[in-house]
Short mmCIF file of C-alpha atoms in Angstrom, two decimals:
data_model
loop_
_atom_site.label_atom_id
_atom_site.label_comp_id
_atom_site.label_asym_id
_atom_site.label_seq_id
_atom_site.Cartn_x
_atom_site.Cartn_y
_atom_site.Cartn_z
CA UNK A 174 -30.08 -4.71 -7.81
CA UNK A 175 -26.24 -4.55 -8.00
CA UNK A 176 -24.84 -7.95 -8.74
CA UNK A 177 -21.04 -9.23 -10.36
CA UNK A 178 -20.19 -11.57 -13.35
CA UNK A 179 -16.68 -11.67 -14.34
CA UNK A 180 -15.41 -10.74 -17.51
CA UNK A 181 -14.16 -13.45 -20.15
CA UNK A 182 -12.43 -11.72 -22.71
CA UNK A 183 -10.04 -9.43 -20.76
CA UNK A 184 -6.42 -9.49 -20.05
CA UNK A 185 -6.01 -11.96 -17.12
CA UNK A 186 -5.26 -10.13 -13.74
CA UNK A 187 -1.35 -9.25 -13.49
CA UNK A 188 1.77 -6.52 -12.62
CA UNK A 189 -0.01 -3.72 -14.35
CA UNK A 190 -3.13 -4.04 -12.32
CA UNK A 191 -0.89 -4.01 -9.23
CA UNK A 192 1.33 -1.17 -10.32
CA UNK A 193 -1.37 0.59 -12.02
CA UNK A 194 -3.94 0.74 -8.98
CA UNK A 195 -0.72 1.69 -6.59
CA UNK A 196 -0.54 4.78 -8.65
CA UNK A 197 -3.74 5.55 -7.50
CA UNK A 198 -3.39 5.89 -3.88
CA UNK A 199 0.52 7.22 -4.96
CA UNK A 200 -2.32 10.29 -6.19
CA UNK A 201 -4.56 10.30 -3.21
CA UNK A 202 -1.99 10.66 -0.82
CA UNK A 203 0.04 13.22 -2.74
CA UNK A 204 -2.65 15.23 -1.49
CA UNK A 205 -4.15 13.78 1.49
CA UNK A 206 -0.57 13.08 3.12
CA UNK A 207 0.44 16.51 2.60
CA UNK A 208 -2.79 17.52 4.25
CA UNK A 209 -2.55 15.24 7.34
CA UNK A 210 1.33 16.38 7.88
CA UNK A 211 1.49 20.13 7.26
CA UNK A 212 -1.85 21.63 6.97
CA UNK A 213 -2.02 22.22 10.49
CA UNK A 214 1.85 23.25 10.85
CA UNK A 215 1.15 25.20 7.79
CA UNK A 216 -1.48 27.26 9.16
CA UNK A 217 -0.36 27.91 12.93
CA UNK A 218 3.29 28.50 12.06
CA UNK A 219 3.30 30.51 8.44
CA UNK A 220 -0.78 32.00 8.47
CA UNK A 221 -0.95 32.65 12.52
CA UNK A 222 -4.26 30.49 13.16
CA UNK A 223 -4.92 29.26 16.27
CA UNK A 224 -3.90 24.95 16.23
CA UNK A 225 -7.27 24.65 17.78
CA UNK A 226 -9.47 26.49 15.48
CA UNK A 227 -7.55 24.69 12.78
CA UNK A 228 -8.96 21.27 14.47
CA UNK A 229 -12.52 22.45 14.43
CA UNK A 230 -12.56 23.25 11.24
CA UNK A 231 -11.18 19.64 9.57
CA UNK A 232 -14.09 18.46 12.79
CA UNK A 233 -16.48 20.18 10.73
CA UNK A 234 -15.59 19.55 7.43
CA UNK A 235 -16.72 15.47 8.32
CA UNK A 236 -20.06 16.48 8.97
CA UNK A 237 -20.55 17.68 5.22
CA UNK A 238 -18.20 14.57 4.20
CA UNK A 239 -21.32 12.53 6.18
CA UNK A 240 -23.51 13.99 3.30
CA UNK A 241 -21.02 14.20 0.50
CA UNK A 242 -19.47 10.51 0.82
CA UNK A 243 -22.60 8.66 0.63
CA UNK A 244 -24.07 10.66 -1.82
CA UNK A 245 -20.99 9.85 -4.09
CA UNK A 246 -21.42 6.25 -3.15
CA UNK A 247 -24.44 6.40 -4.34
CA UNK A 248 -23.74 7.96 -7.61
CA UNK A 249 -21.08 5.40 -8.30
CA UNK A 250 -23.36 2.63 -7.40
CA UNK A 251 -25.57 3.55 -10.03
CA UNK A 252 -23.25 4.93 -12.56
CA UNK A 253 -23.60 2.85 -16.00
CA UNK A 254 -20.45 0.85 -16.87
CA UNK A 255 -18.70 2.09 -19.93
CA UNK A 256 -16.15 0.60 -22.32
CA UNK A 257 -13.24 1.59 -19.00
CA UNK A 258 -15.87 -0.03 -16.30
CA UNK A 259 -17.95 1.55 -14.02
CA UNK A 260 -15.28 3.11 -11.67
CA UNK A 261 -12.28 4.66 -13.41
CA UNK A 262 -14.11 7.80 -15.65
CA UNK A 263 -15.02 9.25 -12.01
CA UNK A 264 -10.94 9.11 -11.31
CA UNK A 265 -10.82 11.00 -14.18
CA UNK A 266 -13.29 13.61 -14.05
CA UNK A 267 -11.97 14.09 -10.62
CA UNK A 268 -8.39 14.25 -10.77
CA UNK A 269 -7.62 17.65 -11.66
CA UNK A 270 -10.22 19.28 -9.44
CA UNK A 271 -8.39 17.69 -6.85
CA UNK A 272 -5.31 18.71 -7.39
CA UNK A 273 -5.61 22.32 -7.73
CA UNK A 274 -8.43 22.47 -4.67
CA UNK A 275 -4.81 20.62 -3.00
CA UNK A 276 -2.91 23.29 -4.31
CA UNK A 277 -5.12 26.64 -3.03
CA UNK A 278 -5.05 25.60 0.32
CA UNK A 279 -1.33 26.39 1.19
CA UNK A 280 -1.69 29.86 -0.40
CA UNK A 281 0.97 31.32 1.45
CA UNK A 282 0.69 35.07 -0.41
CA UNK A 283 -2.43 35.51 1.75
CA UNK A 284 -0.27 35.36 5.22
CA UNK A 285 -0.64 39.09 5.38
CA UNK A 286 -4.13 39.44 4.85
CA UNK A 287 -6.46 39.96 7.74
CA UNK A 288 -7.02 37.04 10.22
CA UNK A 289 -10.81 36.84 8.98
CA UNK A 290 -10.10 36.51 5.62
CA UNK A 291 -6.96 33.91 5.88
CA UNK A 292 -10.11 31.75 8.33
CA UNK A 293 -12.79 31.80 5.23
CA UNK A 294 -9.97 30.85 2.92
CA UNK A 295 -8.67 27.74 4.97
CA UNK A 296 -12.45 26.91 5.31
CA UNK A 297 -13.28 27.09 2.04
CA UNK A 298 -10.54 25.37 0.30
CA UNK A 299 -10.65 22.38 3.00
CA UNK A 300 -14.37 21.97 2.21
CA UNK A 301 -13.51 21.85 -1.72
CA UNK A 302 -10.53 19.97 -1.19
CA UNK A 303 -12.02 17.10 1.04
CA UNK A 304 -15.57 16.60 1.17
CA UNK A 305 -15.86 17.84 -2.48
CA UNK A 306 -12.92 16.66 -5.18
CA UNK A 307 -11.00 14.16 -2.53
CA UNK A 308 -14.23 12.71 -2.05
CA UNK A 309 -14.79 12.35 -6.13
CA UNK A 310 -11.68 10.48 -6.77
CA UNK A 311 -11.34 8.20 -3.55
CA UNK A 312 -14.86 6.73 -3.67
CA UNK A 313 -14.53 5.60 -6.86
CA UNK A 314 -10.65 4.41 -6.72
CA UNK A 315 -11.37 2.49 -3.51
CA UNK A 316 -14.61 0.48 -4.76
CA UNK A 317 -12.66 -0.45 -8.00
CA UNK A 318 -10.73 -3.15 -6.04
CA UNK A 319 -13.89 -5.37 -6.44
CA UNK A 320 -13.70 -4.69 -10.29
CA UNK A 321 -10.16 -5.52 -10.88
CA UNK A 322 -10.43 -9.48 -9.07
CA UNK A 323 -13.17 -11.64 -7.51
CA UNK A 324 -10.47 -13.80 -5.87
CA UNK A 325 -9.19 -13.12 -2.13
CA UNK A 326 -5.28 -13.41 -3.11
CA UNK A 327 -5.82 -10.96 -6.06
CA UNK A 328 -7.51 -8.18 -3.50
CA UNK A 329 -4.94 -8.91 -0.97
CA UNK A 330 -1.77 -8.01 -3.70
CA UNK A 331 -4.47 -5.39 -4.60
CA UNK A 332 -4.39 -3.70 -0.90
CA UNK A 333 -0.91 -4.45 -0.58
CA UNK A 334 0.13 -2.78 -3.60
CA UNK A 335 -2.05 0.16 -2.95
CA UNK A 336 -0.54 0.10 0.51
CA UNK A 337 2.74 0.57 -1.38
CA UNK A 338 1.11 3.71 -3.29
CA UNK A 339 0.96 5.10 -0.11
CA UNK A 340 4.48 4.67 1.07
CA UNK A 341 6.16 6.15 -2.00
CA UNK A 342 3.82 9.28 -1.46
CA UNK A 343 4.98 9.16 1.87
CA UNK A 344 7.84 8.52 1.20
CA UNK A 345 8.48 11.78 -0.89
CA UNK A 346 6.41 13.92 1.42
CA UNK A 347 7.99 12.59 4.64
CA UNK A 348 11.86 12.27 3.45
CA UNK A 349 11.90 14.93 1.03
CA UNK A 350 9.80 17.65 2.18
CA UNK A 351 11.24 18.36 5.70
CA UNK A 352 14.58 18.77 3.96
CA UNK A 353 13.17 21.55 1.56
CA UNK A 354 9.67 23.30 3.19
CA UNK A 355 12.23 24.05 6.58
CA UNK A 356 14.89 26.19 7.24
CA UNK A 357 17.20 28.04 10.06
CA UNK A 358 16.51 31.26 11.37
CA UNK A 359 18.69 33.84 13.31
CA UNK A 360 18.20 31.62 16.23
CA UNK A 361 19.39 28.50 15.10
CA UNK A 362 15.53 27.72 15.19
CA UNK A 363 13.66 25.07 13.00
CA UNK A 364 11.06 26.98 10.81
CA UNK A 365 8.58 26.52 8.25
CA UNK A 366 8.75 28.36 4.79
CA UNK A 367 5.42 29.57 3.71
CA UNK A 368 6.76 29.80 0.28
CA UNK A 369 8.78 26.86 -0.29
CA UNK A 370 5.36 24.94 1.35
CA UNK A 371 3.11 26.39 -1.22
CA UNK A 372 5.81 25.53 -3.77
CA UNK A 373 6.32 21.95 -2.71
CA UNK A 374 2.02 21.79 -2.69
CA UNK A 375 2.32 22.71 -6.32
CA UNK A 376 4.97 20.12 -7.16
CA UNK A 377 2.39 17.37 -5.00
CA UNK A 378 -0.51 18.14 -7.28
CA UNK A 379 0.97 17.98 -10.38
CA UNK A 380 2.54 13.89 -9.31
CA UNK A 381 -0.59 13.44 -8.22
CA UNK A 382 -2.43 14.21 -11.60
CA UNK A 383 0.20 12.14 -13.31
CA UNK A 384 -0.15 9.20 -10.95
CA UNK A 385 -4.16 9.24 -11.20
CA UNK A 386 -3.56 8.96 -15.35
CA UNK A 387 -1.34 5.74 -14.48
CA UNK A 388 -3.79 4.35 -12.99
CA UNK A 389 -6.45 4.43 -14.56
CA UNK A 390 -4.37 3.78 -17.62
CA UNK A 391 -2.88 0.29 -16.46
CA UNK A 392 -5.61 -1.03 -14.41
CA UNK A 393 -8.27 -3.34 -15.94
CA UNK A 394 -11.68 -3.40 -14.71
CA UNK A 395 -12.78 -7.13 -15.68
CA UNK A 396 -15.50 -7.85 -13.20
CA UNK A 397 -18.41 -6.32 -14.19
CA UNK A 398 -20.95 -4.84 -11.64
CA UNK A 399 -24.25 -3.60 -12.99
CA UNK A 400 -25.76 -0.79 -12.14
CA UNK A 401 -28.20 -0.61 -8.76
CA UNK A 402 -31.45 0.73 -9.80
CA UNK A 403 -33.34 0.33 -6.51
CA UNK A 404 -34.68 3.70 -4.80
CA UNK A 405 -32.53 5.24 -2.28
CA UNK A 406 -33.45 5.04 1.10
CA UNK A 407 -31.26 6.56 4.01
CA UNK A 408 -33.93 4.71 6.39
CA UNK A 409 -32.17 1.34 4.44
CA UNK A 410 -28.65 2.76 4.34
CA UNK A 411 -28.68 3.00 8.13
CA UNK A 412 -30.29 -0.34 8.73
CA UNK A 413 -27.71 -1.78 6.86
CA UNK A 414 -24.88 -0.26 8.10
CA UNK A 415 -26.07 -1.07 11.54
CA UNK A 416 -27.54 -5.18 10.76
CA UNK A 417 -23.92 -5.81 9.81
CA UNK A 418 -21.32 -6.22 12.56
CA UNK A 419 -18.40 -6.59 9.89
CA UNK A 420 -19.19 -3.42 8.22
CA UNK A 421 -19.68 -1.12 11.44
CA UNK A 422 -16.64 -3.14 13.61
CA UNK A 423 -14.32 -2.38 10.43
CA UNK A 424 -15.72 1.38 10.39
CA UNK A 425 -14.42 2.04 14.01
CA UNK A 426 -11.49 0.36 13.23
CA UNK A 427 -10.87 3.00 10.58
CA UNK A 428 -11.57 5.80 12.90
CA UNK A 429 -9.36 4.35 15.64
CA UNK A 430 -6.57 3.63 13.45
CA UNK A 431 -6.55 7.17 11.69
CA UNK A 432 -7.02 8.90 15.39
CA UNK A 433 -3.74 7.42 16.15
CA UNK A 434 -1.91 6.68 12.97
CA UNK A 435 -2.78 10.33 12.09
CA UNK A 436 -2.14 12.05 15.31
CA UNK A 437 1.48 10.19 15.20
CA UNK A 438 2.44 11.74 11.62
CA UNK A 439 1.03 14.89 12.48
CA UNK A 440 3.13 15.13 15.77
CA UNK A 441 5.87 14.30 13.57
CA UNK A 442 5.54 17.98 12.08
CA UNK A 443 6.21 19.43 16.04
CA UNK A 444 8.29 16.20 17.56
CA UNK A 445 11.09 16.64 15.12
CA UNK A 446 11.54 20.46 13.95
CA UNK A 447 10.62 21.55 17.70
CA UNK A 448 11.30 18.77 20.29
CA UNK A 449 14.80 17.72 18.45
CA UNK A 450 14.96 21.17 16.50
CA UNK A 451 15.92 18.67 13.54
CA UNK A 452 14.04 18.49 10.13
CA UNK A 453 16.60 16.03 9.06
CA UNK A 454 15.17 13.63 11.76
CA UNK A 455 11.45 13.79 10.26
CA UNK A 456 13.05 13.19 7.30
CA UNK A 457 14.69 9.80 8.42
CA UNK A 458 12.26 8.49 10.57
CA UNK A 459 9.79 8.78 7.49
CA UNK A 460 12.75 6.72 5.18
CA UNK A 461 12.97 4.48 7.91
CA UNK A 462 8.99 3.88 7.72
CA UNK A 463 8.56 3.69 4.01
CA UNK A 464 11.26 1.28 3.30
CA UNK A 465 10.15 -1.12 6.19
CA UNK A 466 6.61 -0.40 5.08
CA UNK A 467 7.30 -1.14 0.90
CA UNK A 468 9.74 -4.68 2.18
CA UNK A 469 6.74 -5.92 4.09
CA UNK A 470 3.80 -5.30 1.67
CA UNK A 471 5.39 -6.85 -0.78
CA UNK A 472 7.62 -9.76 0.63
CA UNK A 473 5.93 -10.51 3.74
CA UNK A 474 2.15 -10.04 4.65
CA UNK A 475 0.75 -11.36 1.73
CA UNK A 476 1.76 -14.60 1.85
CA UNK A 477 1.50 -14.47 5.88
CA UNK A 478 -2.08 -13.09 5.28
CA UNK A 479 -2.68 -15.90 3.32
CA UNK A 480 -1.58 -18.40 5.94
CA UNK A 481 -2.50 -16.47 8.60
CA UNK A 482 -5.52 -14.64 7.88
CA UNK A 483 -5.68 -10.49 7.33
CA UNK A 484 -7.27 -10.45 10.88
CA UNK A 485 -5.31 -12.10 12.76
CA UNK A 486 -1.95 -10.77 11.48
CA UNK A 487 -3.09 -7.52 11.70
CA UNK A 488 -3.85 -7.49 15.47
CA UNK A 489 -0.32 -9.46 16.06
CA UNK A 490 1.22 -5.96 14.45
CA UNK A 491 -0.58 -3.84 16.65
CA UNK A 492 0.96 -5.18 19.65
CA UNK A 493 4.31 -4.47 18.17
CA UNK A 494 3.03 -0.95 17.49
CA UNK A 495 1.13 -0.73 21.31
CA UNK A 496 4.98 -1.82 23.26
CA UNK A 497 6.79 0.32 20.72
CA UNK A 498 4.67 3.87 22.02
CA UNK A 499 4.44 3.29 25.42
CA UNK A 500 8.11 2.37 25.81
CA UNK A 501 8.88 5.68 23.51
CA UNK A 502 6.58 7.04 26.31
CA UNK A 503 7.87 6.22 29.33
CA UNK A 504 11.21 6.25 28.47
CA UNK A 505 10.60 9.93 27.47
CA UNK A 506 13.90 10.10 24.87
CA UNK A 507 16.18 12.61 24.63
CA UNK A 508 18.44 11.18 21.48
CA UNK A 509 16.93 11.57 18.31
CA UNK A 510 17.92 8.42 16.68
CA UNK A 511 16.54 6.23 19.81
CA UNK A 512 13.39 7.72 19.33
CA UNK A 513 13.57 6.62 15.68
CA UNK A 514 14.50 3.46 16.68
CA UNK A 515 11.13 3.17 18.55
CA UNK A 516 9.00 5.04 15.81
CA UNK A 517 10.28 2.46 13.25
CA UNK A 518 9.09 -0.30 15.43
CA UNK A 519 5.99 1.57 15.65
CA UNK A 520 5.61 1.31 11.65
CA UNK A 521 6.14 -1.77 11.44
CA UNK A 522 3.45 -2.71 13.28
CA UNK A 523 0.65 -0.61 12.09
CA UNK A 524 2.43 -1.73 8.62
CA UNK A 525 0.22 -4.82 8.91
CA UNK A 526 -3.44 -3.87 9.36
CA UNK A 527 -2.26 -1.02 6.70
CA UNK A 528 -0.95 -3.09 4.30
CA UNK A 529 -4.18 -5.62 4.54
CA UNK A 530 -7.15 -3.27 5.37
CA UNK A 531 -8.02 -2.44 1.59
CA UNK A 532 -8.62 -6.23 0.98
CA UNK A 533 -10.75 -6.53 4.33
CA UNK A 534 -12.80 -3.98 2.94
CA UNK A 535 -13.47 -6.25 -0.39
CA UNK A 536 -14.37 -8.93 2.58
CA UNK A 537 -16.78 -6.94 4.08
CA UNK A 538 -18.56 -6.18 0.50
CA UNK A 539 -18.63 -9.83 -0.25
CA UNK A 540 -19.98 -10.80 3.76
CA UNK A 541 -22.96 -8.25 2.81
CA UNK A 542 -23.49 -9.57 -0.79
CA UNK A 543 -23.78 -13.02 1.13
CA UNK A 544 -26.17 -11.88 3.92
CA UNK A 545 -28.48 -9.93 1.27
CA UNK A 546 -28.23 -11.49 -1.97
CA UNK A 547 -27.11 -7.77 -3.87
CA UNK A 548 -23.87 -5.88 -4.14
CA UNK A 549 -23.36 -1.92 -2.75
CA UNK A 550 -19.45 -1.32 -3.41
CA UNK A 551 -19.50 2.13 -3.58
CA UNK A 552 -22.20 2.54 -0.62
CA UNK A 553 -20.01 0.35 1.52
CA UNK A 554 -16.97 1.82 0.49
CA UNK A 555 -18.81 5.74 1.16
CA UNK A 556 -19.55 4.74 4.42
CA UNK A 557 -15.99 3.55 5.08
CA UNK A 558 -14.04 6.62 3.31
CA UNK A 559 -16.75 8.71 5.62
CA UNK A 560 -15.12 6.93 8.86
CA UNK A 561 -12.08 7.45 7.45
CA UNK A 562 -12.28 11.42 7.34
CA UNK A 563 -14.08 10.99 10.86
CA UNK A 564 -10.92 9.90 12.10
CA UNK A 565 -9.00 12.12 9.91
CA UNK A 566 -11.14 14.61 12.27
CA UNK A 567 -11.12 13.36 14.90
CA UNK A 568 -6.71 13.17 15.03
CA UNK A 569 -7.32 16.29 13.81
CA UNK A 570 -9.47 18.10 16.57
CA UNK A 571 -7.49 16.40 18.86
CA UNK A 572 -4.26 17.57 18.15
CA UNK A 573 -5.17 21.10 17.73
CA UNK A 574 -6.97 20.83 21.34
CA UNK A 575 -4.25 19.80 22.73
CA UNK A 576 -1.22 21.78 21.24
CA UNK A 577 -3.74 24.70 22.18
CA UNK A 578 -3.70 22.76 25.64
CA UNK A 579 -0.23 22.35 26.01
CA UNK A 580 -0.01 26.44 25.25
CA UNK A 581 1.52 25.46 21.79
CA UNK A 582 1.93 28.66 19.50
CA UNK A 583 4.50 30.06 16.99
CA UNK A 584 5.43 32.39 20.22
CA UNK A 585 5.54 29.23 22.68
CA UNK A 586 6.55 26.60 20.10
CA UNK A 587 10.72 26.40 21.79
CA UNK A 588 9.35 26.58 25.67
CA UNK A 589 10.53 23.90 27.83
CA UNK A 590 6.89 22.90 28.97
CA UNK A 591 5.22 22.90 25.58
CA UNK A 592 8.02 20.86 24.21
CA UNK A 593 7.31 17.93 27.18
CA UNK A 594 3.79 18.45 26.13
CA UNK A 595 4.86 18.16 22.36
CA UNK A 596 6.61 14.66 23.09
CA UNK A 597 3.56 13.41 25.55
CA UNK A 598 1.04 13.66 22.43
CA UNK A 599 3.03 12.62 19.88
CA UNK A 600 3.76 9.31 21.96
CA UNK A 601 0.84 8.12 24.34
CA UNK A 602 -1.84 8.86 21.59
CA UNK A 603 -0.80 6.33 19.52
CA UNK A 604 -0.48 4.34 21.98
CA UNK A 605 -3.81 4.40 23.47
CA UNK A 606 -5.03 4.24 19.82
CA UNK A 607 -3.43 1.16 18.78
CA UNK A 608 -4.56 -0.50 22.05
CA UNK A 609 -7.96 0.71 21.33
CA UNK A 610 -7.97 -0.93 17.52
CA UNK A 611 -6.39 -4.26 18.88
CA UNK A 612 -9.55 -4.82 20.78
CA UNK A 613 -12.11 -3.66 18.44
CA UNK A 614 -10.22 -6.60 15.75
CA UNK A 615 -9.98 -9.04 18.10
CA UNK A 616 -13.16 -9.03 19.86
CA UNK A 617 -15.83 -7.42 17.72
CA UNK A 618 -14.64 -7.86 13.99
CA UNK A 619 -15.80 -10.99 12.64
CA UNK A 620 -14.26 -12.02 9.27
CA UNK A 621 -11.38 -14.16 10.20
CA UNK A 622 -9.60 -16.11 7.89
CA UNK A 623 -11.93 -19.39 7.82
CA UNK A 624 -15.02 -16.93 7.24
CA UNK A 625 -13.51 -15.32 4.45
CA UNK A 626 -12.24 -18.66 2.71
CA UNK A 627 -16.49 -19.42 3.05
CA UNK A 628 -17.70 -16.23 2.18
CA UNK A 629 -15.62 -16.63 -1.29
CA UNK A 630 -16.55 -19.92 -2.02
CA UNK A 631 -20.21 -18.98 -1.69
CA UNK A 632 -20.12 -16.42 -4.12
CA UNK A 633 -18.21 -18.40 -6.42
CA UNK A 634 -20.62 -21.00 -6.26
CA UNK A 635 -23.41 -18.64 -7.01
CA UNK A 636 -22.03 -16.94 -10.21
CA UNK A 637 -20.84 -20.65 -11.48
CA UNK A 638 -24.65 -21.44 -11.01
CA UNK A 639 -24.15 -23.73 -8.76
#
């Protein structure tokens, strides 16, 4: 049975734990940003592939993640501790697999080979990439949260900082990368470079090795969590996944909010270079996004989360996001900057369930240690990096269905019609998404912030002896 003490005679919790486990998703999404905003461009636009075929293959791919995630859940779960903890020699055993399985996929000197080949090559490096090394790193990155603090305000700067992570790799893929992976052709026409894209995928996997050895460098695991030595029973996995209404509300919340937040950065890679013929503007609107994103994770949500409650402030920023797509909608834009106007509304507003849904996670693993009396981190955390990549899918499938729909193809990809299509997706999904996630946090998840506040004081209580 899995269960915490804390640590006596370690370095007290401070700016190198924050900084140090932002480097870590800095890493992750080196990789998994690049994925979610020009793997698909990538392969219909430089390798020929059919958008939709592209969708059921990252659909597929989750199915073997369904396997792969909870069997490295598992493995972390009952992984001895070592002198570095329990969590961080996974990050490193995995970090360089990841990055060059990151790498292979955008191997643009295979654009001339024949259409079956270039198919078994996207399929194969996705797998490796994804449900294989991906999976390797971010189980064990993502449960670590609960080794670094036992207190609520620690995980919060925790998921904020990790939120920040994120917005710096975003941040270099989304302002820097338009302005070097695109260029003009005879036309005056917005194009991807396969070469410059397999060059830039290069560049990505080598910052992300280097921000994985940061972080597991400057973070301190100080809580210790012993190994779980009970037999594993998927009969017991399901039954627990399914007796717990925070763990399965928060695990559609994931898949809603990637089906929308994913489908809107992905669009980004069609709205901007096609719709606006402009690079330039995917390369502000993502600026835009990451500075608004870094100012609030750090200045404001964590001490409104604290006043507040991560719920409750995370539903009020969905309604920003909700009015900001459906006016971009309706009002169907024509000026570029408008539209980035609206987008940066947008950003904000998903800024705040981003920002605090790595600390809700540490709520749900402390709601379930309550209810049961033992502790499954890295199960918990599997089965929440699974819905994750199912919504990953999902945005994924979707997207390719319906630029197939829309009769989206490197031929097609200036057409009046399939640009009004292009602008449709990449504005009412969102929408719809973000509407979708408000009510699954406001009427089915259940940690507020007065449950939370209890749920911490129990387990305090329990490892003071009291």
């Amino acid at each position: 049975m899995a269960k915490t003490t804390s640590k006596s005679n370690v370095k007290p919790f401070g700016w190198s734990d924050k900084i140090g486990y932002a480097m870590g998703d800095f890493g992750n999404d080196f990789t998994f940003i690049l994925s979610s905003s020009f793997l698909l461009k990538f392969y219909t636009d430089v390798m020929g592939v059919s958008a939709g075929l592209v969708g059921v293959m990252m659909m597929l791919a989750r199915f073997v993640d369904a396997f792969t995630d909870t069997a490295m859940g598992q493995i972390v779960d009952r992984s001895r501790p070592t002198e570095k903890g329990k969590f961080i020699p996974w990050i490193r055993r995995f970090m360089g697999p990841v990055a060059l399985a990151s790498f292979l996929m955008y191997a643009s000197w295979f654009k001339g080979m024949p259409m079956g080949f270039k198919v078994f090559w996207m399929f194969a490096t996705y797998l490796l990439w994804g449900s294989i090394c991906y999976t390797g790193v971010n189980i064990p990155y993502g449960s670590m949260a609960s080794a670094v603090s036992d207190k609520p305000e620690d995980r919060v700067q925790l998921s904020s900082w990790r939120n920040i992570g994120a917005t710096l790799a975003g941040t270099v893929i989304g302002v820097v990368l338009p302005l070097v992976v695109y260029y003009k052709d005879a036309d005056g026409l917005t194009q991807l470079s396969g070469t410059k894209m397999t060059i830039a995928a290069l560049v990505c996997s080598i910052g992300a090795v280097v921000c994985y050895m940061l972080c597991t460098t400057l973070t301190t695991e100080r809580v210790k969590i012993e190994t779980k030595t009970e037999k594993f029973s998927f009969g017991a996995l399901i039954k627990q996944l399914f007796s717990s209404r925070a763990l399965i509300s928060i695990i559609v919340a994931a898949i809603v909010l990637l089906l929308a937040q994913l489908t809107m950065q992905g669009m980004n890679a069609y709205i901007f270079p096609n719709y606006f013929n402009s690079a330039a503007g995917a390369s502000i609107a993502s600026l835009v996004g990451s500075v608004l994103m870094i100012i609030l994770a750090m200045f404001v949500i964590p001490p409104m989360s604290k006043k507040y409650g991560k719920k409750e402030i995370a539903i009020f920023g969905n309604i920003v996001a909700v009015i900001a797509f459906f006016a971009a909608f309706i009002l169907r834009v024509k000026n570029m900057y408008v539209y980035i106007v609206l987008y940066a509304f947008g950003y904000f507003g998903i800024a705040f369930f981003n920002t605090c849904v790595w600390a809700m996670i540490t709520d749900v693993i402390d709601e379930d240690e309550v209810r049961r009396g033992s502790r499954s981190d890295g199960t918990i955390y599997s089965l929440y990096s699974f819905a994750r990549k199912i919504g990953q899918a999902l945005s994924s499938g979707l997207t390719g269905a319906l630029l197939t729909a829309i009769g989206y193809s490197s031929a097609t990809a200036f057409d009046a019609d399939v640009l009004s299509g292009i602008y449709t997706v990449g504005t009412l999904i969102p929408a719809i998404g973000f509407a979708l996630l408000i009510l699954v946090l406001a009427f089915w998840y259940p940690l507020g912030k007065k449950q939370v506040e209890e749920n911490a004081a129990t387990l305090k209580a329990r490892r003071e002896g009291k």
